[in-house]
Amino acid sequence: METAKENKIANKPNKLHYQGASAQAIQYHYDLSNEFYQLWLDTTCSYSCALWEDAETLEEAQIKKLDYHITQAGAQEAQHVLDIGCGWGSILKRLVNQYHVKQAVGLTLSQAQQDWIATWNHPQIDVRLEGWAEHQPEIPYDAIISIGAFEHFANTKLSSAEKVDAYRNFFNRCHEWLKPGGRISLQTIIYENAGEEDVNSFLSQEIFPDSALPRLAEIVQAAERIFEIDILRNDREYYVRTLRAWLKNLRANRAEAIQLVGEKQVAAYEKYFGIAMIGFHSGNLNLSRISLKRIDAPRFNKH
Ligand SMILES: C[S@@+](CC[C@H](N)C(=O)[O-])C[C@H]1O[C@@H](n2cnc3c(N)ncnc32)[C@H](O)[C@@H]1O
């Protein structure tokens, strides 16, 4: 049996240069108002594309999505699971309450999200105001999940080669943190029939500043020979349906939303949902769900 000491991950100083969106840019978006987001998200407060297979309501579809990632990551009944970009904690809660996970660790760069989850005072949930690049776990994880955060892991100034480098740093970290045989379940928006040159300036400046979307090839290249890709799904039409549900909820609660964040912000979110719906429907954007398995003995020096 491994002792806690043998199990401990070497606490190496963090030398990598993080190249994703800044904490300030993340807080600009996610710290707008927890109450505002609650008005149009489902009751789990999931802020990412749902999984509408055999689901009628947004909440059912979000729970399907959470369960899909938990299963793909092999996180059921695990000891120690990491959620990178945990939002308002939907999967952390599900892991410990429904899947008997002993400890769920969530990382977010949003102060408002950390405050929100901290109010639960759940002894098995550890939420940290910390980017993945600063994270230094004491013991290895059984599974890693990351939903809707990878979109922020490269900033807009990077070339494609630099993006691959930034993503490679991320996958190297996940490789170090996972136990042998460990898995990542990753969900991210990607460019498909579009690229940086087609970026909608309203979205990139007013809604998600400092964040550049990945291309599938960049993700694949970055993970190559340290993770094998098991399953890849493209669920872009499910994002159209998710956005439509968010828009409907926002419109149904418009007066209250205006009281919370003002008319200009509400109109900006309506516009953002509309543009994103067109992006996914046209295939300019795709929604990738990627199941990755750790390659335990990479046949080269992975750094
Ligand atoms: C769209 S939200 C998704 C939240 C949640 N996974 C969900 O599906 O509801 C993106 C999340 O990524 C987090 N994030 C962005 N950049 C990050 C980074 N470098 N490290 C950790 N989390 C990050 C944000 O703070 C936010 O919680």
Coordinates of C-alpha atoms and ligand atoms in Angstrom, one line a residue:
M1 CA 0.0 0.0 0.0
E2 CA 1.3 3.5 -0.9
T3 CA 1.9 5.8 2.1
A4 CA 0.8 9.4 1.9
K5 CA 4.4 10.4 1.8
E6 CA 5.3 8.1 -1.2
N7 CA 2.2 9.4 -2.9
K8 CA 3.1 13.0 -2.5
I9 CA 3.7 15.0 -5.7
A10 CA 7.1 16.8 -5.7
N11 CA 6.4 20.4 -4.9
K12 CA 8.4 21.9 -7.8
P13 CA 8.6 25.6 -8.1
N14 CA 6.3 26.7 -10.9
K15 CA 8.5 28.0 -13.7
L16 CA 6.0 28.0 -16.5
H17 CA 4.8 31.3 -18.0
Y18 CA 1.0 31.2 -17.9
Q19 CA -0.4 32.5 -21.2
G20 CA -4.1 32.4 -20.8
A21 CA -6.6 35.1 -20.0
S22 CA -5.7 37.2 -16.9
A23 CA -7.6 36.9 -13.6
Q24 CA -8.8 40.4 -14.2
A25 CA -10.3 39.5 -17.6
I26 CA -12.0 36.4 -16.1
Q27 CA -13.4 38.5 -13.2
Y28 CA -14.7 41.1 -15.7
H29 CA -17.0 38.4 -17.1
Y30 CA -17.8 36.0 -14.2
D31 CA -17.9 38.5 -11.3
L32 CA -20.7 40.5 -12.9
S33 CA -23.3 39.3 -10.4
N34 CA -24.1 35.9 -9.1
E35 CA -27.8 36.8 -8.9
F36 CA -27.8 37.8 -12.6
Y37 CA -26.4 34.5 -13.7
Q38 CA -28.8 32.6 -11.5
L39 CA -31.7 34.3 -13.3
W40 CA -31.1 32.5 -16.6
L41 CA -28.9 29.4 -15.8
D42 CA -30.6 26.2 -14.6
T43 CA -30.8 25.4 -10.9
T44 CA -27.4 23.6 -10.9
C45 CA -25.9 26.9 -12.2
S46 CA -24.0 25.2 -15.0
Y47 CA -22.6 27.7 -17.4
S48 CA -21.6 25.5 -20.4
C49 CA -23.2 23.5 -23.2
A50 CA -25.7 20.9 -21.9
L51 CA -26.2 17.4 -23.2
W52 CA -29.7 17.1 -24.5
E53 CA -29.9 13.3 -25.1
D54 CA -33.2 12.1 -23.6
A55 CA -33.6 15.4 -21.8
E56 CA -36.6 17.7 -21.9
T57 CA -35.5 20.6 -19.6
L58 CA -32.3 22.6 -19.3
E59 CA -31.7 21.3 -15.8
E60 CA -32.1 17.6 -17.0
A61 CA -29.7 18.3 -19.9
Q62 CA -27.2 19.9 -17.6
I63 CA -27.3 17.0 -15.2
K64 CA -26.8 14.6 -18.2
K65 CA -23.7 16.6 -19.1
L66 CA -22.3 16.5 -15.6
D67 CA -22.9 12.7 -15.4
Y68 CA -21.3 12.2 -18.9
H69 CA -18.1 14.0 -17.8
I70 CA -18.0 12.2 -14.4
T71 CA -18.3 8.8 -16.2
Q72 CA -15.8 9.7 -18.9
A73 CA -13.2 10.8 -16.3
G74 CA -13.8 7.6 -14.3
A75 CA -14.5 9.8 -11.3
Q76 CA -17.3 7.8 -9.8
E77 CA -16.5 6.9 -6.2
A78 CA -13.0 8.3 -6.6
Q79 CA -10.9 9.6 -3.7
H80 CA -9.7 12.8 -5.1
V81 CA -11.1 14.7 -8.2
L82 CA -10.0 18.0 -9.7
D83 CA -12.4 20.3 -11.6
I84 CA -10.4 23.0 -13.5
G85 CA -12.7 26.0 -14.0
C86 CA -15.4 25.0 -11.6
G87 CA -17.8 27.8 -12.2
W88 CA -20.5 27.9 -9.5
G89 CA -19.6 24.3 -8.4
S90 CA -22.3 22.2 -10.2
I91 CA -20.0 19.2 -10.7
L92 CA -18.2 19.5 -7.4
K93 CA -21.6 19.1 -5.7
R94 CA -22.6 16.2 -7.8
L95 CA -19.3 14.4 -7.3
V96 CA -19.5 14.4 -3.5
N97 CA -23.3 14.1 -3.1
Q98 CA -24.2 11.6 -5.9
Y99 CA -21.0 9.9 -6.8
H100 CA -19.4 9.3 -3.3
V101 CA -16.2 11.1 -4.2
K102 CA -14.2 11.8 -1.0
Q103 CA -12.6 15.1 -2.0
A104 CA -13.5 17.4 -4.9
V105 CA -11.1 20.3 -5.6
G106 CA -12.4 23.2 -7.8
L107 CA -10.2 25.9 -9.3
T108 CA -11.7 29.2 -10.5
L109 CA -10.3 32.7 -11.2
S110 CA -13.6 34.3 -10.2
Q111 CA -13.9 35.7 -6.7
A112 CA -17.7 35.7 -6.9
Q113 CA -17.7 32.0 -7.8
Q114 CA -15.4 31.1 -5.0
D115 CA -17.4 33.1 -2.5
W116 CA -20.6 31.4 -3.7
I117 CA -19.2 27.8 -3.3
A118 CA -17.5 28.7 0.0
T119 CA -21.0 29.5 1.6
W120 CA -21.9 25.8 1.3
N121 CA -19.2 25.0 3.8
H122 CA -19.0 21.5 2.5
P123 CA -16.2 19.5 4.1
Q124 CA -15.5 17.5 1.0
I125 CA -15.4 20.4 -1.4
D126 CA -12.2 22.5 -1.6
V127 CA -12.7 25.6 -3.9
R128 CA -9.7 27.6 -4.6
L129 CA -9.3 31.1 -6.2
E130 CA -6.4 29.8 -8.3
G131 CA -5.5 29.3 -11.9
W132 CA -4.4 25.9 -13.1
A133 CA -0.8 27.2 -13.6
E134 CA -0.5 28.0 -9.9
H135 CA -2.1 24.8 -8.6
Q136 CA 0.2 22.5 -6.6
P137 CA -1.6 19.5 -5.2
E138 CA -0.3 17.6 -2.3
I139 CA -1.5 14.2 -3.6
P140 CA -2.3 12.9 -7.1
Y141 CA -5.8 13.0 -8.5
D142 CA -7.8 10.0 -9.7
A143 CA -9.6 12.1 -12.3
I144 CA -9.6 15.6 -13.8
I145 CA -12.6 17.3 -15.4
S146 CA -12.6 20.7 -17.1
I147 CA -15.7 22.1 -18.7
G148 CA -15.9 25.4 -20.6
A149 CA -12.6 26.7 -19.2
F150 CA -10.1 25.7 -21.9
E151 CA -11.5 28.6 -24.0
H152 CA -9.6 30.9 -21.6
F153 CA -6.2 29.1 -21.6
A154 CA -4.7 31.1 -24.4
N155 CA -4.7 34.8 -24.8
T156 CA -5.4 36.7 -28.0
K157 CA -1.8 37.7 -28.6
L158 CA -0.5 34.2 -29.2
S159 CA 0.3 32.6 -32.5
S160 CA -1.0 29.1 -33.2
A161 CA 2.4 27.6 -32.2
E162 CA 2.4 29.6 -29.0
K163 CA -1.1 28.4 -28.2
V164 CA 0.0 24.8 -28.7
D165 CA 2.8 25.5 -26.2
A166 CA 0.4 27.0 -23.7
Y167 CA -2.0 24.0 -24.0
R168 CA 1.0 21.7 -23.8
N169 CA 1.9 23.2 -20.4
F170 CA -1.6 22.5 -19.3
F171 CA -1.6 18.9 -20.4
N172 CA 1.9 18.4 -18.9
R173 CA 0.5 19.6 -15.5
C174 CA -2.5 17.3 -15.7
H175 CA -0.1 14.5 -16.5
E176 CA 1.9 15.2 -13.4
W177 CA -1.2 15.5 -11.2
L178 CA -3.0 12.3 -12.3
K179 CA -2.4 8.8 -11.0
P180 CA -1.4 6.2 -13.5
G181 CA -4.3 5.3 -15.7
G182 CA -6.0 8.6 -14.8
R183 CA -8.3 10.4 -17.3
I184 CA -9.4 13.9 -18.2
S185 CA -12.8 14.7 -19.4
L186 CA -12.6 18.0 -21.3
Q187 CA -15.2 20.2 -22.9
T188 CA -14.4 23.2 -24.9
I189 CA -15.7 25.4 -27.7
I190 CA -13.4 25.3 -30.8
Y191 CA -13.1 27.1 -34.1
E192 CA -14.1 24.9 -36.9
N193 CA -15.1 26.7 -40.1
A194 CA -13.7 30.0 -38.9
G195 CA -10.5 31.4 -37.3
E196 CA -9.0 34.3 -35.4
E197 CA -9.6 36.5 -38.5
D198 CA -13.4 35.9 -38.2
V199 CA -13.6 36.7 -34.5
N200 CA -16.6 38.8 -33.6
S201 CA -15.0 41.9 -32.0
F202 CA -18.1 42.4 -29.8
L203 CA -17.6 39.0 -28.2
S204 CA -13.8 39.3 -28.0
Q205 CA -13.8 42.8 -26.5
E206 CA -17.0 43.2 -24.6
I207 CA -17.9 39.7 -23.4
F208 CA -14.8 37.5 -23.2
P209 CA -11.7 39.8 -23.4
D210 CA -8.2 38.3 -23.5
S211 CA -9.4 34.8 -24.5
A212 CA -8.7 33.0 -27.8
L213 CA -10.5 29.8 -28.7
P214 CA -8.5 26.7 -29.6
R215 CA -8.6 24.8 -32.8
L216 CA -9.0 21.0 -32.5
A217 CA -5.6 20.4 -34.1
E218 CA -4.0 22.6 -31.5
I219 CA -5.5 20.5 -28.7
V220 CA -4.6 17.2 -30.3
Q221 CA -1.0 18.4 -30.9
A222 CA -0.7 19.7 -27.4
A223 CA -1.8 16.4 -25.8
E224 CA 0.1 14.1 -28.3
R225 CA 2.2 11.4 -26.7
I226 CA 1.2 12.2 -23.1
F227 CA -2.6 11.6 -23.4
E228 CA -4.4 9.4 -25.8
I229 CA -7.7 10.5 -27.1
D230 CA -10.4 7.9 -26.5
I231 CA -13.6 9.6 -27.5
L232 CA -14.3 12.9 -29.3
R233 CA -17.8 14.2 -29.7
N234 CA -19.0 17.3 -31.5
D235 CA -22.2 18.6 -29.9
R236 CA -22.6 22.0 -31.5
E237 CA -26.3 21.7 -32.1
Y238 CA -26.7 21.1 -28.3
Y239 CA -25.1 24.5 -27.7
V240 CA -27.7 26.2 -29.9
R241 CA -30.4 24.6 -27.8
T242 CA -28.6 25.6 -24.5
L243 CA -28.2 29.2 -25.7
R244 CA -31.9 29.3 -26.7
A245 CA -32.9 28.1 -23.2
W246 CA -30.6 30.8 -21.6
L247 CA -32.1 33.5 -23.8
K248 CA -35.6 32.4 -23.0
N249 CA -34.9 32.5 -19.3
L250 CA -33.2 35.9 -19.5
R251 CA -36.1 37.3 -21.4
A252 CA -38.6 35.9 -18.9
N253 CA -36.6 37.6 -16.1
R254 CA -35.6 40.7 -18.0
A255 CA -36.9 43.4 -15.6
E256 CA -35.1 41.8 -12.7
A257 CA -32.0 41.3 -14.7
I258 CA -32.0 45.1 -15.6
Q259 CA -32.3 45.9 -11.9
L260 CA -29.2 43.8 -11.2
V261 CA -26.9 44.7 -14.0
G262 CA -28.5 47.5 -16.1
E263 CA -30.2 47.5 -19.5
K264 CA -26.9 47.8 -21.4
Q265 CA -25.5 44.6 -20.0
V266 CA -28.8 42.7 -20.5
A267 CA -28.9 43.7 -24.1
A268 CA -25.2 42.7 -24.5
Y269 CA -25.9 39.2 -23.2
E270 CA -28.9 38.9 -25.5
K271 CA -26.7 39.9 -28.4
Y272 CA -23.9 37.5 -27.2
F273 CA -26.3 34.5 -27.1
G274 CA -27.7 35.4 -30.6
I275 CA -24.2 35.6 -32.1
A276 CA -23.1 32.4 -30.4
M277 CA -26.2 30.5 -31.6
I278 CA -25.4 31.5 -35.2
G279 CA -21.8 30.4 -34.7
F280 CA -22.7 26.9 -33.5
H281 CA -25.6 26.5 -36.0
S282 CA -23.5 27.4 -39.0
G283 CA -20.6 25.2 -37.9
N284 CA -18.2 28.1 -37.6
L285 CA -17.9 27.0 -34.0
N286 CA -18.0 23.4 -32.7
L287 CA -18.4 22.1 -29.2
S288 CA -15.9 19.4 -28.4
R289 CA -16.2 16.8 -25.7
I290 CA -12.9 15.0 -25.4
S291 CA -12.1 12.0 -23.3
L292 CA -8.3 11.6 -22.7
K293 CA -6.4 8.8 -21.0
R294 CA -3.0 9.4 -19.4
I295 CA -0.1 7.7 -21.2
D296 CA 1.7 6.4 -18.2
A297 CA 5.1 5.8 -19.9
P298 CA 5.6 8.5 -22.5
R299 CA 8.5 7.3 -24.7
F300 CA 10.3 10.5 -24.7
N301 CA 11.2 13.4 -22.4
K302 CA 7.8 15.1 -22.2
H303 CA 9.2 18.4 -21.1
Ligands
LIG1 C1 -17.7 29.1 -18.6 S1 -17.2 28.9 -16.9 C2 -17.5 27.1 -16.8 C3 -17.8 26.8 -15.4 C4 -18.2 25.3 -15.1 N1 -17.2 24.4 -15.5 C5 -19.6 25.0 -15.8 O1 -19.6 24.3 -16.7 O2 -20.6 25.5 -15.3 C6 -15.4 29.0 -17.0 C7 -14.7 28.8 -15.7 O3 -13.3 28.7 -16.0 C8 -12.5 29.4 -15.0 N2 -11.2 29.7 -15.5 C9 -10.8 30.5 -16.4 N3 -9.5 30.5 -16.6 C10 -9.0 29.6 -15.7 C11 -7.7 29.2 -15.3 N4 -6.6 29.7 -15.9 N5 -7.6 28.3 -14.3 C12 -8.7 27.8 -13.6 N6 -9.9 28.2 -14.0 C13 -10.1 29.1 -14.9 C14 -13.4 30.5 -14.7 O4 -13.1 31.1 -13.4 C15 -14.8 29.9 -14.7 O5 -15.0 29.3 -13.4

